[in-house]
């Protein structure tokens, strides 16, 4: 018979109390539930505001793409004529070329931007946090693309 060098643990004393992990977890969950209930109105208001902001951005995006398309069509027809007229100053021609480039960038980003906005709206309406989180980076990319266009005007 071999003896272990490690003594066996002693059973808990009859009079000592033991805190169960499940009780600790239940207390934590109850605390979280209480905090959510206390801030429910604020959480719901933030969701409502986010949805309205997304709706506004979607409408602004639609308007921007519509008028970018109109401007781009005009510039596509006008630029070949303007470039052939020596009376038009070079800085005006350069400005028109830059405007055509900007409108084209807006048009080119339309599909991805519209999809991102629609997905975020769906996530906000359905409470799908993963759908919203997944588009945070894409919304940042949209913002950065707009910022990149703005200094060029």
XYZ file of N, CA and C in Angstrom:
459
model
N 0.829 -1.169 0.000
C 0.000 0.000 0.000
C 0.878 1.239 0.000
N 0.642 2.117 -0.980
C 1.445 3.326 -1.077
C 0.698 4.465 -0.415
N 1.451 5.342 0.125
C 0.838 6.511 0.752
C 1.166 7.731 -0.086
N 0.206 8.594 -0.210
C 0.381 9.810 -0.997
C 1.076 10.859 -0.151
N 1.900 11.638 -0.811
C 2.565 12.717 -0.081
C 1.629 13.904 0.111
N 0.486 13.887 -0.605
C -0.491 14.970 -0.478
C -1.648 14.488 0.380
N -1.917 15.161 1.455
C -3.036 14.732 2.290
C -4.364 15.011 1.597
N -5.343 14.213 1.880
C -6.680 14.422 1.330
C -7.302 15.653 1.966
N -8.103 16.412 1.170
C -8.736 17.585 1.766
C -9.724 17.157 2.841
N -9.822 17.994 3.838
C -10.740 17.708 4.938
C -12.138 18.146 4.532
N -13.138 17.400 4.897
C -14.502 17.824 4.591
C -14.819 19.130 5.315
N -15.719 19.901 4.714
C -16.099 21.178 5.311
C -16.707 20.943 6.673
N -16.401 21.832 7.560
C -16.944 21.727 8.908
C -18.453 21.867 8.852
N -19.105 21.176 9.707
C -20.562 21.170 9.700
C -21.139 22.574 9.901
N -20.539 23.386 10.702
C -21.103 24.689 11.027
C -20.759 25.775 10.019
N -19.779 25.563 9.120
C -19.385 26.633 8.196
C -20.371 26.712 7.041
N -20.572 27.940 6.548
C -21.491 28.105 5.422
C -20.691 28.213 4.136
N -21.266 27.691 3.092
C -20.594 27.712 1.797
C -21.466 28.501 0.827
N -20.832 29.392 0.056
C -21.553 30.162 -0.951
C -21.474 29.382 -2.253
N -22.605 29.128 -2.829
C -22.673 28.372 -4.077
C -22.407 29.309 -5.258
N -21.686 28.785 -6.252
C -21.431 29.571 -7.462
C -22.742 29.986 -8.119
N -23.694 29.091 -8.138
C -24.973 29.394 -8.785
C -25.675 30.562 -8.095
N -25.537 30.644 -6.767
C -26.133 31.777 -6.054
C -25.444 33.084 -6.435
N -24.125 33.048 -6.558
C -23.369 34.243 -6.959
C -23.787 34.686 -8.359
N -23.893 33.723 -9.277
C -24.297 34.053 -10.647
C -25.712 34.602 -10.682
N -26.596 34.003 -9.904
C -27.975 34.482 -9.856
C -28.022 35.911 -9.327
N -27.250 36.192 -8.286
C -27.200 37.557 -7.755
C -26.691 38.533 -8.810
N -25.667 38.132 -9.547
C -25.118 39.001 -10.600
C -26.149 39.241 -11.690
N -26.829 38.200 -12.112
C -27.859 38.351 -13.146
C -29.002 39.235 -12.658
N -29.367 39.096 -11.405
C -30.414 39.958 -10.846
C -29.967 41.414 -10.830
N -28.698 41.655 -10.500
C -28.165 43.024 -10.519
C -28.191 43.598 -11.931
N -27.798 42.787 -12.907
C -27.802 43.235 -14.310
C -29.224 43.541 -14.756
N -30.159 42.659 -14.432
C -31.564 42.872 -14.795
C -32.084 44.164 -14.174
N -31.732 44.402 -12.929
C -32.166 45.623 -12.243
C -31.602 46.862 -12.947
N -30.317 46.813 -13.330
C -29.702 47.957 -14.023
C -30.381 48.202 -15.365
N -30.683 47.140 -16.097
C -31.353 47.291 -17.393
C -32.730 47.912 -17.193
N -33.470 47.434 -16.208
C -34.800 47.986 -15.935
C -34.720 49.462 -15.551
N -33.711 49.823 -14.758
C -33.551 51.217 -14.339
C -33.235 52.132 -15.522
N -32.554 51.603 -16.536
C -32.125 52.423 -17.673
C -32.863 52.076 -18.963
N -33.971 51.367 -18.846
C -34.727 50.917 -20.016
C -35.145 52.079 -20.917
N -35.669 53.123 -20.330
C -36.139 54.266 -21.119
C -34.982 54.883 -21.898
N -33.836 55.040 -21.241
C -32.681 55.623 -21.929
C -32.194 54.699 -23.048
N -32.109 53.404 -22.780
C -31.649 52.445 -23.793
C -32.581 52.469 -25.001
N -33.893 52.451 -24.735
C -34.864 52.475 -25.831
C -34.812 53.796 -26.597
N -34.593 54.899 -25.872
C -34.488 56.210 -26.536
C -33.264 56.272 -27.445
N -32.155 55.710 -26.988
C -30.944 55.680 -27.818
C -31.198 54.872 -29.084
N -31.899 53.746 -28.947
C -32.229 52.931 -30.121
C -33.124 53.719 -31.079
N -34.139 54.404 -30.543
C -35.042 55.195 -31.386
C -34.290 56.308 -32.115
N -33.418 57.001 -31.394
C -32.640 58.082 -32.009
C -31.704 57.527 -33.075
N -31.059 56.409 -32.787
C -30.160 55.788 -33.770
C -30.927 55.403 -35.029
N -32.135 54.877 -34.862
C -32.941 54.508 -36.026
C -33.329 55.742 -36.835
N -33.732 56.808 -36.152
C -34.092 58.038 -36.865
C -32.882 58.657 -37.563
N -31.726 58.629 -36.906
C -30.509 59.137 -37.555
C -30.173 58.308 -38.793
N -30.323 57.003 -38.683
C -30.053 56.133 -39.826
C -31.045 56.407 -40.950
N -32.316 56.625 -40.601
C -33.311 56.981 -41.619
C -32.943 58.299 -42.297
N -32.515 59.274 -41.502
C -32.118 60.570 -42.065
C -30.908 60.427 -42.982
N -29.930 59.640 -42.541
C -28.742 59.416 -43.371
C -29.125 58.705 -44.662
N -30.037 57.746 -44.568
C -30.496 57.039 -45.765
C -31.169 57.977 -46.752
N -32.008 58.867 -46.242
C -32.682 59.843 -47.105
C -31.676 60.812 -47.717
N -30.749 61.295 -46.908
C -29.710 62.194 -47.409
C -28.852 61.495 -48.459
N -28.547 60.227 -48.218
C -27.761 59.450 -49.185
C -28.508 59.335 -50.518
N -29.793 59.016 -50.458
C -30.597 58.894 -51.680
C -30.611 60.209 -52.448
N -30.803 61.299 -51.730
C -30.810 62.625 -52.352
C -29.456 62.945 -52.980
N -28.397 62.658 -52.252
C -27.041 62.929 -52.743
C -26.744 62.144 -54.008
N -27.082 60.860 -54.008
C -26.815 60.017 -55.181
C -27.645 60.489 -56.373
N -28.887 60.875 -56.117
C -29.751 61.356 -57.203
C -29.136 62.583 -57.879
N -28.757 63.563 -57.082
C -28.217 64.786 -57.666
C -26.785 64.624 -58.158
N -26.040 63.706 -57.577
C -24.708 63.399 -58.113
C -24.848 62.800 -59.503
N -25.857 61.958 -59.697
C -26.108 61.376 -61.020
C -26.472 62.434 -62.044
N -27.320 63.370 -61.648
C -27.704 64.464 -62.554
C -26.475 65.299 -62.905
N -25.717 65.692 -61.885
C -24.520 66.508 -62.118
C -23.507 65.759 -62.970
N -23.350 64.472 -62.720
C -22.391 63.672 -63.479
C -22.786 63.589 -64.949
N -24.072 63.413 -65.216
C -24.536 63.375 -66.611
C -24.282 64.701 -67.320
N -24.546 65.793 -66.630
C -24.294 67.117 -67.214
C -22.802 67.291 -67.492
N -21.979 66.936 -66.508
C -20.531 67.098 -66.669
C -19.977 66.179 -67.753
N -20.516 64.974 -67.870
C -20.068 64.065 -68.931
C -20.312 64.661 -70.316
N -21.411 65.378 -70.467
C -21.693 66.023 -71.750
C -20.951 67.335 -71.929
N -20.742 68.051 -70.850
C -20.149 69.379 -70.902
C -18.622 69.365 -71.002
N -17.979 68.452 -70.310
C -16.513 68.449 -70.256
C -15.839 68.340 -71.628
N -16.272 67.447 -72.502
C -15.608 67.389 -73.815
C -15.707 68.716 -74.585
N -16.826 69.401 -74.424
C -17.001 70.693 -75.106
C -16.095 71.745 -74.473
N -16.117 71.821 -73.134
C -15.342 72.828 -72.405
C -13.848 72.648 -72.648
N -13.395 71.397 -72.671
C -11.970 71.133 -72.881
C -11.511 71.584 -74.267
N -12.429 71.627 -75.218
C -12.073 72.035 -76.578
C -12.164 73.534 -76.820
N -12.642 74.286 -75.846
C -12.777 75.734 -76.015
C -11.620 76.456 -75.324
N -10.765 77.117 -76.097
C -9.626 77.811 -75.493
C -10.045 79.017 -74.642
N -11.262 79.477 -74.795
C -11.737 80.645 -74.054
C -11.996 80.328 -72.566
N -12.206 79.053 -72.251
C -12.487 78.640 -70.868
C -11.156 78.524 -70.115
N -11.013 79.250 -68.991
C -9.757 79.194 -68.227
C -9.481 77.777 -67.693
N -8.188 77.458 -67.580
C -7.770 76.125 -67.144
C -8.285 75.805 -65.748
N -8.306 76.789 -64.847
C -8.776 76.504 -63.486
C -10.260 76.118 -63.459
N -11.051 76.642 -64.380
C -12.470 76.273 -64.481
C -12.595 74.846 -65.009
N -11.797 74.518 -66.013
C -11.804 73.152 -66.557
C -11.377 72.168 -65.467
N -10.331 72.521 -64.723
C -9.859 71.653 -63.636
C -10.939 71.462 -62.569
N -11.657 72.527 -62.242
C -12.738 72.445 -61.268
C -13.841 71.504 -61.756
N -14.199 71.621 -63.027
C -15.235 70.748 -63.591
C -14.790 69.286 -63.611
N -13.523 69.052 -63.909
C -12.984 67.683 -63.893
C -13.034 67.126 -62.467
N -12.675 67.966 -61.497
C -12.703 67.543 -60.093
C -14.138 67.242 -59.649
N -15.075 68.094 -60.047
C -16.485 67.868 -59.713
C -16.997 66.565 -60.321
N -16.586 66.295 -61.549
C -17.006 65.049 -62.203
C -16.443 63.848 -61.452
N -15.217 63.958 -60.990
C -14.593 62.882 -60.224
C -15.330 62.648 -58.900
N -15.701 63.721 -58.235
C -16.419 63.613 -56.960
C -17.787 62.973 -57.162
N -18.517 63.433 -58.159
C -19.842 62.851 -58.396
C -19.728 61.375 -58.760
N -18.692 61.010 -59.485
C -18.503 59.602 -59.842
C -18.196 58.758 -58.605
N -17.397 59.294 -57.677
C -17.102 58.566 -56.432
C -18.377 58.337 -55.621
N -19.231 59.342 -55.579
C -20.506 59.210 -54.860
C -21.354 58.117 -55.503
N -21.433 58.133 -56.812
C -22.219 57.127 -57.537
C -21.626 55.732 -57.342
N -20.308 55.630 -57.420
C -19.643 54.328 -57.280
C -19.842 53.711 -55.896
N -19.957 54.540 -54.874
C -20.112 54.019 -53.511
C -21.574 53.775 -53.141
N -22.484 54.054 -54.051
C -23.912 53.973 -53.763
C -24.354 52.608 -53.252
N -24.028 51.541 -53.956
C -24.537 50.212 -53.598
C -24.080 49.792 -52.203
N -22.793 49.936 -51.928
C -22.273 49.515 -50.623
C -22.835 50.373 -49.498
N -22.913 51.678 -49.729
C -23.444 52.573 -48.697
C -24.916 52.272 -48.426
N -25.693 52.080 -49.479
C -27.121 51.776 -49.316
C -27.316 50.462 -48.562
N -26.500 49.459 -48.868
C -26.603 48.164 -48.183
C -26.258 48.310 -46.705
N -25.213 49.046 -46.408
C -24.812 49.251 -45.016
C -25.919 49.955 -44.239
N -26.481 51.002 -44.813
C -27.554 51.747 -44.150
C -28.761 50.840 -43.920
N -29.143 50.068 -44.927
C -30.294 49.165 -44.799
C -30.051 48.098 -43.729
N -28.851 47.542 -43.705
C -28.535 46.513 -42.705
C -28.552 47.079 -41.286
N -28.035 48.284 -41.114
C -28.045 48.917 -39.791
C -29.487 49.209 -39.372
N -30.303 49.701 -40.301
C -31.713 49.945 -39.988
C -32.399 48.651 -39.548
N -32.153 47.572 -40.270
C -32.743 46.278 -39.912
C -32.275 45.839 -38.528
N -30.988 45.971 -38.260
C -30.456 45.607 -36.954
C -31.072 46.413 -35.829
N -31.274 47.706 -36.067
C -31.890 48.555 -35.048
C -33.359 48.194 -34.835
N -34.070 47.894 -35.923
C -35.496 47.553 -35.817
C -35.707 46.210 -35.132
N -34.828 45.256 -35.391
C -35.004 43.901 -34.854
C -34.229 43.667 -33.564
N -33.418 44.630 -33.157
C -32.612 44.464 -31.952
C -31.457 43.496 -32.140
N -31.014 43.324 -33.377
C -29.916 42.400 -33.697
C -28.583 43.124 -33.511
N -28.023 43.008 -32.317
C -26.789 43.720 -31.978
C -25.635 43.281 -32.875
N -25.562 42.004 -33.200
C -24.471 41.514 -34.057
C -24.518 42.144 -35.443
N -25.716 42.353 -35.970
C -25.840 42.981 -37.288
C -25.345 44.428 -37.229
N -25.659 45.101 -36.147
C -25.222 46.490 -35.981
C -23.712 46.544 -35.795
N -23.194 45.701 -34.899
C -21.753 45.676 -34.632
C -20.965 45.372 -35.894
N -21.489 44.484 -36.708
C -20.791 44.093 -37.922
C -20.620 45.231 -38.908
N -21.451 46.249 -38.783
C -21.385 47.359 -39.736
C -20.723 48.609 -39.171
N -20.273 48.558 -37.951
C -19.622 49.735 -37.362
C -18.415 50.149 -38.188
N -17.609 49.199 -38.595
C -16.437 49.497 -39.425
C -16.819 50.025 -40.790
N -17.892 49.461 -41.367
C -18.333 49.936 -42.679
C -18.861 51.363 -42.602
N -19.579 51.680 -41.538
C -20.047 53.063 -41.378
C -18.869 54.019 -41.224
N -17.837 53.574 -40.526
C -16.627 54.390 -40.397
C -15.981 54.589 -41.762
N -15.983 53.548 -42.597
C -15.435 53.668 -43.952
C -16.231 54.664 -44.783
N -17.561 54.644 -44.647
C -18.406 55.609 -45.362
C -18.055 57.022 -44.916
N -17.930 57.214 -43.612
C -17.571 58.531 -43.075
C -16.216 58.984 -43.601
N -15.247 58.083 -43.592
C -13.910 58.427 -44.086
C -13.929 58.745 -45.575
N -14.730 58.016 -46.342
C -14.833 58.289 -47.782
C -15.417 59.679 -48.018
N -16.431 60.032 -47.235
C -17.018 61.372 -47.371
C -16.020 62.455 -46.970
N -15.279 62.199 -45.898
C -14.263 63.165 -45.469
C -13.178 63.326 -46.528
N -12.841 62.243 -47.208
C -11.815 62.307 -48.254
C -12.297 63.132 -49.442
N -13.587 63.076 -49.721
C -14.148 63.833 -50.845
C -14.233 65.318 -50.504
N -14.630 65.640 -49.288
C -14.890 67.032 -48.907
C -13.702 67.976 -49.071
N -12.484 67.622 -48.663
C -11.394 68.583 -48.826
C -11.101 68.908 -50.290
N -11.503 68.030 -51.191
C -11.227 68.246 -52.606
C -12.130 69.272 -53.260
N -13.125 69.744 -52.556
C -14.071 70.700 -53.158
C -13.524 72.100 -53.057
